[in-house]
Amino acid sequence: MAKIGVFICHCGENVGAKVDCTKLAAALGDHPGVAVSVEYKYFCSDPGQESVKKAIRDNNLTGVVVAACSPRMHEATFRKACAEAGLNPYLCEIANIREQCSWVHTDKDLATEKAMDITRSMVEKVKRNNKLQPIEVPVTRRALVIGGGIAGIQAALDIANAGQDVVLVEREPSLGGHMAQLSETFPTLDCSQCIMTPRMVEAAQHPKIRLLTYSEIESVDGYIGNFTVRVRMKSRYVDIDKCTGCGDCITKCPAKKISSEFDCSLGKRTAIYTPFAQSVPNIPVIDKANCIYFKNGKCKICAKTCQCDAINFDMPDTFVDLEVGAIVVATGFQVQNNSLYGEYGYGKYPDVINGLQFERLASASGPTAGKIMRPSDGAEPQTVVFIQCAGSRDPSKGVRYCSKICCMYTAKHAMLYAHKVHDGKTHIFYMDIRAAGKGYDEFSRRAIEEDEAAYIRGRVSKVWQENGKLMVRGVDTLLGKPVEIAADMVVLATAIVAQPDAKEFAKTIGIGYDEYGFYNEAHLKLRPVESSTAGVFLAGACQSPKDIPDSVAQASATASKVLALFSKDKLEREPVVATNNEVTCAGCWGCVLACPYNAIEKKDIVDRSGRVIKRVASINPGLCQGCGTCVTFCRSNSIDLAGFTEKQIFAEVMGL
Amino acid sequence: MSIEEQYRKRAMELLSGGAVKMVIGYGRGSNAERRRPVFISSPEEVNRLVLDEACIANLSGYLVNEGLLSDEKRVAVFLRPEGIRAINILAAESQLDAEQIVIFGFDVSGNEVKALKGIHVEEFEDVIGAIKEHAPEMGNEELLEKIEQMNPQERFAFWKEEFAKCIKCYACRQACPMCYCRRCIVDSNQPQWVNTSSHSLGNFEWNIVRAFHLSGRCVECGNCDRACPVNIPLRLINHRMAQEVLKSFDHFAGMSKTQEPVLASFKKDDSETFIL
Amino acid sequence: MSEPFEPKIIAFVCTYCTYAGADLAGTSRLKYAPNVRIIRLPCTGRISPMFILKALQKGADGVLISGCHPGDCHFTHGNYHARRRWMVFRALLDFIGIPPERVKYSWISAAEGVKFAEFINSVTNDIRKLGPFEQYSQLIEQTQAPASL
């Protein structure tokens, strides 16, 4: 038998002035199942809350309705008070008679009548509320960080330095990502490798970090606190335990003319190689596609050279199964293929390069040892044209969004060039200079004022070759005139785009992505480092184009999220989750498709002999966020949502 | 050789070779015009199979009878194009494994029965695509037109009168291959969303709910129409809903066995002209 | 002279956007018609067509459904699923003779207190003009069985 207590709050004059609280209390007092119906000036005050608690104890109430302000204000307050009085907090509901009644209506009789409806309806709901307990999910205190660029390294170090285990997975042979390729970094012009390599070494040597390079994620199952992940460790053909990293094999390898990915095709590498000199780990891999032995069955010079017997041509891929509680996705970006812009001649003229290639030219460890030499003949270019937004902010050919980092790195390129080629000329075609960030505007001003970069506001229509020069035709929109520049080299500030397999990978881990393949955050403003899947976090440029400071900041933010998750043995969640009645479930699995959180799985029910006798949907309370979309979809009415059950809502409507 | 003979022969071969454990087809009914389903599991019985223009029932619903397919053996079934679409939906909704279904496809135009080429459901996509483009006449177009012309009050009055006849026998549900739920929402009484009495409100609610549950899933086989003992034009409502999902979402139920259910999926640019 | 007809309207709204928008209308002290009774759900994805039928059974002359704008759903796509469902259900109600004008849909964000107040006023006016939903009340009257819980 229901014994509901109704507590009508005047909220000073806020409710009282427009709702006749005495009449309301009397009306509710007559409502079936209501044991107590009282009014008071401020129930949220300490004496107010005490009176609620006392009423619960004195009357053995089975449910509480507080008719007052919005549940968004004080639902938590009153639920806590109920819990203190020994009543399950989920047996307390708020009837909103302030924001949605007294404050918005002028006629006292009508407002009172509406308040009665609202409160009665809520009493009917509360009669059907169930005692709910917070959901407890065990947490495996080990994090998986996917991607060994600066974002991944930062996240891994932050988590590890807090004493938690981390597995850092990188698909390339070395840590480093794009940052390792950069020359100097804006806005301080410190050498990228000088600040990056110590981080790489720290990550590799950290006792709490297990490093898996040249490895890819094969599958991810489970849910927050309890993921199982399978990692494929691609065969290096070099035994990582035996190799000392002496590099003799690399020196002796006869296949020397392979275009280096790390140097963006501006340099060459061998078939057995490390991507760059400071690679971490400093263990080479054999590029099977270009290795002479793998192609012709003869060679093995590396194996003969190796004094540690580390080379094994029969080495298979191996798999590692991991149990982790949280996942940080830091899979980074790629630069867009410039050949989209045929009129700029990328791919046709060797001296038209992209920004990342310029980084390699300017890098002291790059193919030209930091000397600016144009790719066609190695000559020092005297005039360089930079074209910004070569792909970004161009819905017709490129991408609609701003790649965010190009304004800054182009200014940096102009400076680096000016510092290395003292009498060189730079021209920069731009749409807008977007230099928001600490020290950024000052930096781009310096490029203009000290290093004499000539900024031309306008787009380039065409680049062609004439008399050994690259002719750049564009427009100066400030002067309203066409411009033609004879350049020795053209650098395109190419758009930053998602990794080629970003969407596929998102499906592997079960997170959302946008139309471009960048990963979706749970809330753009308030939950920017969480994915929509609980326990999976996003760091760096896999979420959107980002510079180093932003990537590092975001990575540290993910670490704090992971550490918060790891701060308890068990994770407590609001019990507003869906449950499925497996007896009545028809197993159509529409809910599996409809669920925005991949929280519903297909489940086979088997008999003792293991024969499948029924197939049903199974909802994982660890992943369910309680939206209820599945409930509405379910034709057999098998799914229900705690806190907003079918019975509760039915009663609310019928109570009106 | 007539199609009937061909299919009997094929049924014989499949059964005697053990390729299928059962053939679900049509046999003689209680009078010359009627056919009833037959379930043949031995080659000696194939002569009971009949195939002519009177074979109209959609037999696909029998496949999801509990336990029939759980031994993973194959079952052959006589199906018109609507029935083949139903197989696609049942497969898309995980009610059966399309690999287990051997199809004896046929269609009737006028008095002529013609065989449809193919054995597995994937092989009929062209046939289904053609129906999507040119829907065959259902014989109820005139009534549909008449209802569309009515104002809401007249429409309400029309359906009120039709639904008043409903005796809540649930024959429509029993006959429908898409009504495979073990427990129908109408049988759920906590809460009782649908009034079970066959009074006017209960009848209204039941028929609305059933039509909604079939939206985007009905193949318009007409099993419900034929099953209804009081002749409510049930298929007409389902037909109208099929038109709606086709127009709004380009969704033609049963196009393929991997088709996503229309109400469990969405597009970000779905129409929303009605939303203020 | 009889009094002007005051419709009974039942609204189903999501807690993250429209319910918060209604709260904002309150904190902004906007004034609107007192005919609407709001039922709060976590998401528009949770709003079942059955709710609409039950509201009509309780004598509602109009039903409102409102949630987050497309792209703003707290649960990422509950409102997209809801939108499809309503498109279909609306057509069904229309075909059965339940005028679509009596079931209104809107997107109202947590910031749109003004839109909420205006929406309630305009819908109340519209339903007032349509008059009581007599055909449905006749159905209910013919129904002797009480609402079962």
Short mmCIF file of N, CA and C in Angstrom, two decimals, chain B residues 65-175:
data_model
loop_
_atom_site.label_atom_id
_atom_site.label_comp_id
_atom_site.label_asym_id
_atom_site.label_seq_id
_atom_site.Cartn_x
_atom_site.Cartn_y
_atom_site.Cartn_z
N ASN B 65 8.14 -20.44 -37.17
CA ASN B 65 7.57 -21.26 -36.09
C ASN B 65 8.70 -21.78 -35.22
N GLU B 66 8.51 -21.64 -33.92
CA GLU B 66 9.62 -21.94 -33.03
C GLU B 66 10.18 -23.34 -33.27
N GLY B 67 11.48 -23.40 -33.42
CA GLY B 67 12.14 -24.69 -33.52
C GLY B 67 12.31 -25.22 -34.92
N LEU B 68 11.54 -24.69 -35.88
CA LEU B 68 11.60 -25.27 -37.22
C LEU B 68 13.01 -25.21 -37.81
N LEU B 69 13.65 -24.05 -37.66
CA LEU B 69 14.95 -23.87 -38.32
C LEU B 69 16.13 -24.06 -37.36
N SER B 70 15.84 -24.39 -36.10
CA SER B 70 16.93 -24.37 -35.13
C SER B 70 17.92 -25.53 -35.34
N ASP B 71 17.54 -26.56 -36.11
CA ASP B 71 18.49 -27.64 -36.37
C ASP B 71 19.42 -27.30 -37.54
N GLU B 72 19.28 -26.06 -38.05
CA GLU B 72 20.13 -25.55 -39.14
C GLU B 72 19.97 -26.32 -40.44
N LYS B 73 18.94 -27.17 -40.52
CA LYS B 73 18.66 -27.84 -41.81
C LYS B 73 17.85 -26.91 -42.70
N ARG B 74 17.90 -27.20 -43.99
CA ARG B 74 17.22 -26.30 -44.92
C ARG B 74 15.74 -26.65 -45.08
N VAL B 75 14.98 -25.62 -45.41
CA VAL B 75 13.55 -25.79 -45.66
C VAL B 75 13.23 -25.07 -46.96
N ALA B 76 12.45 -25.74 -47.82
CA ALA B 76 12.03 -25.09 -49.07
C ALA B 76 10.63 -24.54 -48.89
N VAL B 77 10.35 -23.47 -49.59
CA VAL B 77 9.05 -22.86 -49.41
C VAL B 77 8.60 -22.21 -50.72
N PHE B 78 7.32 -22.35 -51.02
CA PHE B 78 6.73 -21.71 -52.20
C PHE B 78 6.43 -20.25 -51.85
N LEU B 79 6.94 -19.33 -52.66
CA LEU B 79 6.75 -17.92 -52.33
C LEU B 79 6.46 -17.08 -53.56
N ARG B 80 5.51 -16.19 -53.39
CA ARG B 80 5.33 -15.13 -54.37
C ARG B 80 6.35 -14.03 -54.06
N PRO B 81 6.45 -13.01 -54.93
CA PRO B 81 7.44 -11.95 -54.65
C PRO B 81 7.25 -11.32 -53.26
N GLU B 82 6.00 -11.16 -52.79
CA GLU B 82 5.78 -10.57 -51.46
C GLU B 82 6.40 -11.47 -50.40
N GLY B 83 6.26 -12.77 -50.62
CA GLY B 83 6.81 -13.72 -49.65
C GLY B 83 8.33 -13.65 -49.63
N ILE B 84 8.90 -13.45 -50.81
CA ILE B 84 10.37 -13.36 -50.90
C ILE B 84 10.84 -12.10 -50.16
N ARG B 85 10.09 -11.02 -50.32
CA ARG B 85 10.42 -9.80 -49.56
C ARG B 85 10.33 -10.08 -48.06
N ALA B 86 9.32 -10.86 -47.70
CA ALA B 86 9.16 -11.17 -46.27
C ALA B 86 10.39 -11.93 -45.75
N ILE B 87 10.94 -12.83 -46.58
CA ILE B 87 12.14 -13.57 -46.16
C ILE B 87 13.28 -12.58 -45.89
N ASN B 88 13.42 -11.59 -46.76
CA ASN B 88 14.46 -10.58 -46.56
C ASN B 88 14.28 -9.86 -45.22
N ILE B 89 13.05 -9.49 -44.94
CA ILE B 89 12.82 -8.75 -43.69
C ILE B 89 13.09 -9.66 -42.49
N LEU B 90 12.58 -10.89 -42.57
CA LEU B 90 12.80 -11.81 -41.45
C LEU B 90 14.30 -12.05 -41.24
N ALA B 91 15.04 -12.08 -42.34
CA ALA B 91 16.49 -12.26 -42.21
C ALA B 91 17.12 -10.99 -41.63
N ALA B 92 16.68 -9.83 -42.13
CA ALA B 92 17.24 -8.56 -41.64
C ALA B 92 16.91 -8.38 -40.16
N GLU B 93 15.79 -8.92 -39.72
CA GLU B 93 15.40 -8.80 -38.31
C GLU B 93 15.81 -10.04 -37.52
N SER B 94 16.75 -10.79 -38.07
CA SER B 94 17.38 -11.92 -37.36
C SER B 94 16.41 -13.01 -36.94
N GLN B 95 15.30 -13.15 -37.65
CA GLN B 95 14.37 -14.20 -37.29
C GLN B 95 14.71 -15.51 -37.97
N LEU B 96 15.44 -15.43 -39.06
CA LEU B 96 15.88 -16.66 -39.71
C LEU B 96 17.18 -16.39 -40.44
N ASP B 97 17.84 -17.50 -40.80
CA ASP B 97 19.07 -17.41 -41.57
C ASP B 97 18.68 -17.69 -43.02
N ALA B 98 18.85 -16.69 -43.87
CA ALA B 98 18.39 -16.82 -45.25
C ALA B 98 19.06 -18.00 -45.96
N GLU B 99 20.23 -18.41 -45.48
CA GLU B 99 20.92 -19.55 -46.10
C GLU B 99 20.11 -20.84 -45.99
N GLN B 100 19.24 -20.89 -44.99
CA GLN B 100 18.49 -22.11 -44.76
C GLN B 100 17.23 -22.21 -45.63
N ILE B 101 16.92 -21.14 -46.33
CA ILE B 101 15.65 -21.10 -47.05
C ILE B 101 15.88 -21.34 -48.54
N VAL B 102 15.24 -22.37 -49.05
CA VAL B 102 15.28 -22.66 -50.49
C VAL B 102 13.95 -22.19 -51.07
N ILE B 103 14.03 -21.31 -52.05
CA ILE B 103 12.80 -20.66 -52.52
C ILE B 103 12.29 -21.30 -53.81
N PHE B 104 11.01 -21.63 -53.80
CA PHE B 104 10.29 -21.99 -55.03
C PHE B 104 9.49 -20.74 -55.40
N GLY B 105 10.10 -19.87 -56.18
CA GLY B 105 9.46 -18.59 -56.45
C GLY B 105 8.47 -18.69 -57.61
N PHE B 106 7.37 -17.99 -57.48
CA PHE B 106 6.41 -17.95 -58.58
C PHE B 106 5.62 -16.66 -58.50
N ASP B 107 5.01 -16.32 -59.60
CA ASP B 107 4.15 -15.14 -59.62
C ASP B 107 2.95 -15.46 -60.49
N VAL B 108 1.88 -14.77 -60.24
CA VAL B 108 0.67 -15.02 -61.01
C VAL B 108 0.29 -13.72 -61.71
N SER B 109 0.15 -13.78 -63.04
CA SER B 109 -0.43 -12.62 -63.70
C SER B 109 -1.61 -13.11 -64.51
N GLY B 110 -2.77 -12.57 -64.18
CA GLY B 110 -4.02 -13.07 -64.77
C GLY B 110 -4.25 -14.49 -64.28
N ASN B 111 -4.37 -15.41 -65.24
CA ASN B 111 -4.55 -16.81 -64.85
C ASN B 111 -3.27 -17.59 -64.99
N GLU B 112 -2.22 -16.87 -65.39
CA GLU B 112 -0.99 -17.58 -65.71
C GLU B 112 -0.03 -17.58 -64.53
N VAL B 113 0.46 -18.77 -64.22
CA VAL B 113 1.46 -18.89 -63.15
C VAL B 113 2.82 -18.99 -63.81
N LYS B 114 3.73 -18.11 -63.39
CA LYS B 114 5.08 -18.25 -63.96
C LYS B 114 6.11 -18.43 -62.84
N ALA B 115 7.14 -19.18 -63.20
CA ALA B 115 8.19 -19.44 -62.21
C ALA B 115 9.12 -18.25 -62.13
N LEU B 116 9.64 -18.01 -60.94
CA LEU B 116 10.67 -16.98 -60.79
C LEU B 116 12.00 -17.69 -60.64
N LYS B 117 12.98 -17.18 -61.38
CA LYS B 117 14.28 -17.85 -61.39
C LYS B 117 15.04 -17.55 -60.10
N GLY B 118 15.67 -18.59 -59.59
CA GLY B 118 16.49 -18.38 -58.40
C GLY B 118 16.12 -19.35 -57.30
N ILE B 119 17.04 -19.48 -56.36
CA ILE B 119 16.82 -20.39 -55.23
C ILE B 119 16.99 -19.63 -53.92
N HIS B 120 18.04 -18.80 -53.88
CA HIS B 120 18.30 -18.05 -52.66
C HIS B 120 17.75 -16.64 -52.77
N VAL B 121 17.48 -16.07 -51.65
CA VAL B 121 16.75 -14.80 -51.61
C VAL B 121 17.51 -13.68 -52.33
N GLU B 122 18.84 -13.73 -52.32
CA GLU B 122 19.62 -12.67 -52.99
C GLU B 122 19.34 -12.64 -54.49
N GLU B 123 18.90 -13.79 -55.03
CA GLU B 123 18.77 -13.86 -56.49
C GLU B 123 17.51 -13.16 -57.00
N PHE B 124 16.71 -12.67 -56.08
CA PHE B 124 15.44 -12.08 -56.51
C PHE B 124 15.42 -10.56 -56.42
N GLU B 125 16.61 -9.97 -56.25
CA GLU B 125 16.62 -8.52 -56.04
C GLU B 125 16.05 -7.75 -57.22
N ASP B 126 16.27 -8.27 -58.42
CA ASP B 126 15.72 -7.58 -59.60
C ASP B 126 14.20 -7.61 -59.59
N VAL B 127 13.66 -8.77 -59.24
CA VAL B 127 12.20 -8.91 -59.19
C VAL B 127 11.63 -7.90 -58.19
N ILE B 128 12.30 -7.82 -57.02
CA ILE B 128 11.80 -6.92 -55.98
C ILE B 128 11.98 -5.46 -56.41
N GLY B 129 13.13 -5.18 -57.01
CA GLY B 129 13.38 -3.82 -57.50
C GLY B 129 12.31 -3.38 -58.49
N ALA B 130 11.89 -4.32 -59.34
CA ALA B 130 10.87 -3.99 -60.35
C ALA B 130 9.54 -3.66 -59.67
N ILE B 131 9.23 -4.38 -58.58
CA ILE B 131 7.97 -4.08 -57.87
C ILE B 131 8.05 -2.71 -57.21
N LYS B 132 9.24 -2.39 -56.70
CA LYS B 132 9.40 -1.08 -56.08
C LYS B 132 9.08 0.01 -57.11
N GLU B 133 9.58 -0.16 -58.32
CA GLU B 133 9.35 0.85 -59.35
C GLU B 133 7.90 0.85 -59.83
N HIS B 134 7.35 -0.33 -60.04
CA HIS B 134 5.97 -0.42 -60.56
C HIS B 134 5.16 -1.35 -59.67
N ALA B 135 4.51 -0.75 -58.69
CA ALA B 135 3.74 -1.57 -57.76
C ALA B 135 2.54 -2.16 -58.50
N PRO B 136 2.30 -3.47 -58.32
CA PRO B 136 1.12 -4.05 -58.97
C PRO B 136 -0.16 -3.51 -58.32
N GLU B 137 -1.24 -3.55 -59.09
CA GLU B 137 -2.53 -3.09 -58.57
C GLU B 137 -2.99 -4.01 -57.45
N MET B 138 -3.56 -3.42 -56.41
CA MET B 138 -4.01 -4.22 -55.27
C MET B 138 -5.52 -4.43 -55.32
N GLY B 139 -6.18 -3.67 -56.16
CA GLY B 139 -7.64 -3.77 -56.22
C GLY B 139 -8.32 -2.89 -55.19
N ASN B 140 -7.52 -2.15 -54.40
CA ASN B 140 -8.16 -1.29 -53.40
C ASN B 140 -7.85 0.19 -53.65
N GLU B 141 -7.35 0.48 -54.85
CA GLU B 141 -6.94 1.84 -55.16
C GLU B 141 -8.11 2.83 -55.06
N GLU B 142 -9.27 2.33 -55.49
CA GLU B 142 -10.44 3.21 -55.50
C GLU B 142 -10.81 3.65 -54.08
N LEU B 143 -10.80 2.68 -53.19
CA LEU B 143 -11.15 2.97 -51.80
C LEU B 143 -10.11 3.91 -51.18
N LEU B 144 -8.84 3.64 -51.49
CA LEU B 144 -7.78 4.49 -50.96
C LEU B 144 -7.99 5.94 -51.41
N GLU B 145 -8.26 6.09 -52.69
CA GLU B 145 -8.51 7.41 -53.26
C GLU B 145 -9.67 8.09 -52.53
N LYS B 146 -10.73 7.32 -52.30
CA LYS B 146 -11.91 7.85 -51.64
C LYS B 146 -11.57 8.35 -50.22
N ILE B 147 -10.76 7.56 -49.52
CA ILE B 147 -10.40 7.94 -48.15
C ILE B 147 -9.52 9.18 -48.15
N GLU B 148 -8.57 9.22 -49.09
CA GLU B 148 -7.67 10.38 -49.17
C GLU B 148 -8.47 11.67 -49.42
N GLN B 149 -9.59 11.54 -50.13
CA GLN B 149 -10.39 12.71 -50.45
C GLN B 149 -11.21 13.22 -49.25
N MET B 150 -11.40 12.34 -48.29
CA MET B 150 -12.25 12.72 -47.15
C MET B 150 -11.56 13.78 -46.28
N ASN B 151 -12.35 14.52 -45.52
CA ASN B 151 -11.74 15.39 -44.51
C ASN B 151 -11.51 14.55 -43.25
N PRO B 152 -10.73 15.05 -42.30
CA PRO B 152 -10.38 14.22 -41.15
C PRO B 152 -11.60 13.66 -40.42
N GLN B 153 -12.64 14.47 -40.28
CA GLN B 153 -13.83 13.99 -39.58
C GLN B 153 -14.45 12.79 -40.30
N GLU B 154 -14.49 12.91 -41.64
CA GLU B 154 -15.08 11.80 -42.41
C GLU B 154 -14.19 10.55 -42.33
N ARG B 155 -12.89 10.82 -42.37
CA ARG B 155 -11.97 9.67 -42.28
C ARG B 155 -12.13 8.97 -40.93
N PHE B 156 -12.18 9.80 -39.90
CA PHE B 156 -12.35 9.25 -38.55
C PHE B 156 -13.62 8.41 -38.49
N ALA B 157 -14.70 8.98 -39.05
CA ALA B 157 -15.98 8.29 -39.03
C ALA B 157 -15.90 6.97 -39.81
N PHE B 158 -15.20 7.03 -40.95
CA PHE B 158 -15.05 5.83 -41.78
C PHE B 158 -14.37 4.71 -40.99
N TRP B 159 -13.23 5.06 -40.38
CA TRP B 159 -12.46 4.03 -39.67
C TRP B 159 -13.17 3.60 -38.40
N LYS B 160 -13.87 4.54 -37.79
CA LYS B 160 -14.61 4.18 -36.57
C LYS B 160 -15.62 3.07 -36.91
N GLU B 161 -16.28 3.26 -38.05
CA GLU B 161 -17.26 2.27 -38.46
C GLU B 161 -16.58 0.93 -38.79
N GLU B 162 -15.45 1.02 -39.50
CA GLU B 162 -14.73 -0.21 -39.84
C GLU B 162 -14.24 -0.92 -38.58
N PHE B 163 -13.59 -0.14 -37.70
CA PHE B 163 -13.01 -0.75 -36.50
C PHE B 163 -14.09 -1.25 -35.54
N ALA B 164 -15.28 -0.66 -35.64
CA ALA B 164 -16.37 -1.10 -34.77
C ALA B 164 -16.65 -2.59 -34.98
N LYS B 165 -16.33 -3.07 -36.18
CA LYS B 165 -16.60 -4.47 -36.48
C LYS B 165 -15.61 -5.42 -35.81
N CYS B 166 -14.43 -4.84 -35.46
CA CYS B 166 -13.33 -5.68 -34.95
C CYS B 166 -13.75 -6.41 -33.69
N ILE B 167 -13.48 -7.72 -33.65
CA ILE B 167 -13.84 -8.52 -32.47
C ILE B 167 -12.60 -8.92 -31.69
N LYS B 168 -11.45 -8.28 -32.04
CA LYS B 168 -10.18 -8.56 -31.35
C LYS B 168 -9.87 -10.06 -31.33
N CYS B 169 -10.04 -10.70 -32.48
CA CYS B 169 -9.72 -12.12 -32.54
C CYS B 169 -8.23 -12.31 -32.81
N TYR B 170 -7.57 -11.23 -33.25
CA TYR B 170 -6.13 -11.24 -33.56
C TYR B 170 -5.76 -12.20 -34.69
N ALA B 171 -6.72 -12.52 -35.54
CA ALA B 171 -6.39 -13.35 -36.70
C ALA B 171 -5.40 -12.63 -37.60
N CYS B 172 -5.54 -11.29 -37.69
CA CYS B 172 -4.61 -10.52 -38.52
C CYS B 172 -3.19 -10.74 -38.03
N ARG B 173 -3.04 -10.72 -36.73
CA ARG B 173 -1.71 -10.89 -36.12
C ARG B 173 -1.20 -12.31 -36.37
N GLN B 174 -2.10 -13.26 -36.24
CA GLN B 174 -1.71 -14.66 -36.41
C GLN B 174 -1.27 -14.93 -37.85
N ALA B 175 -1.94 -14.29 -38.80
CA ALA B 175 -1.67 -14.58 -40.21
C ALA B 175 -0.45 -13.83 -40.72
#
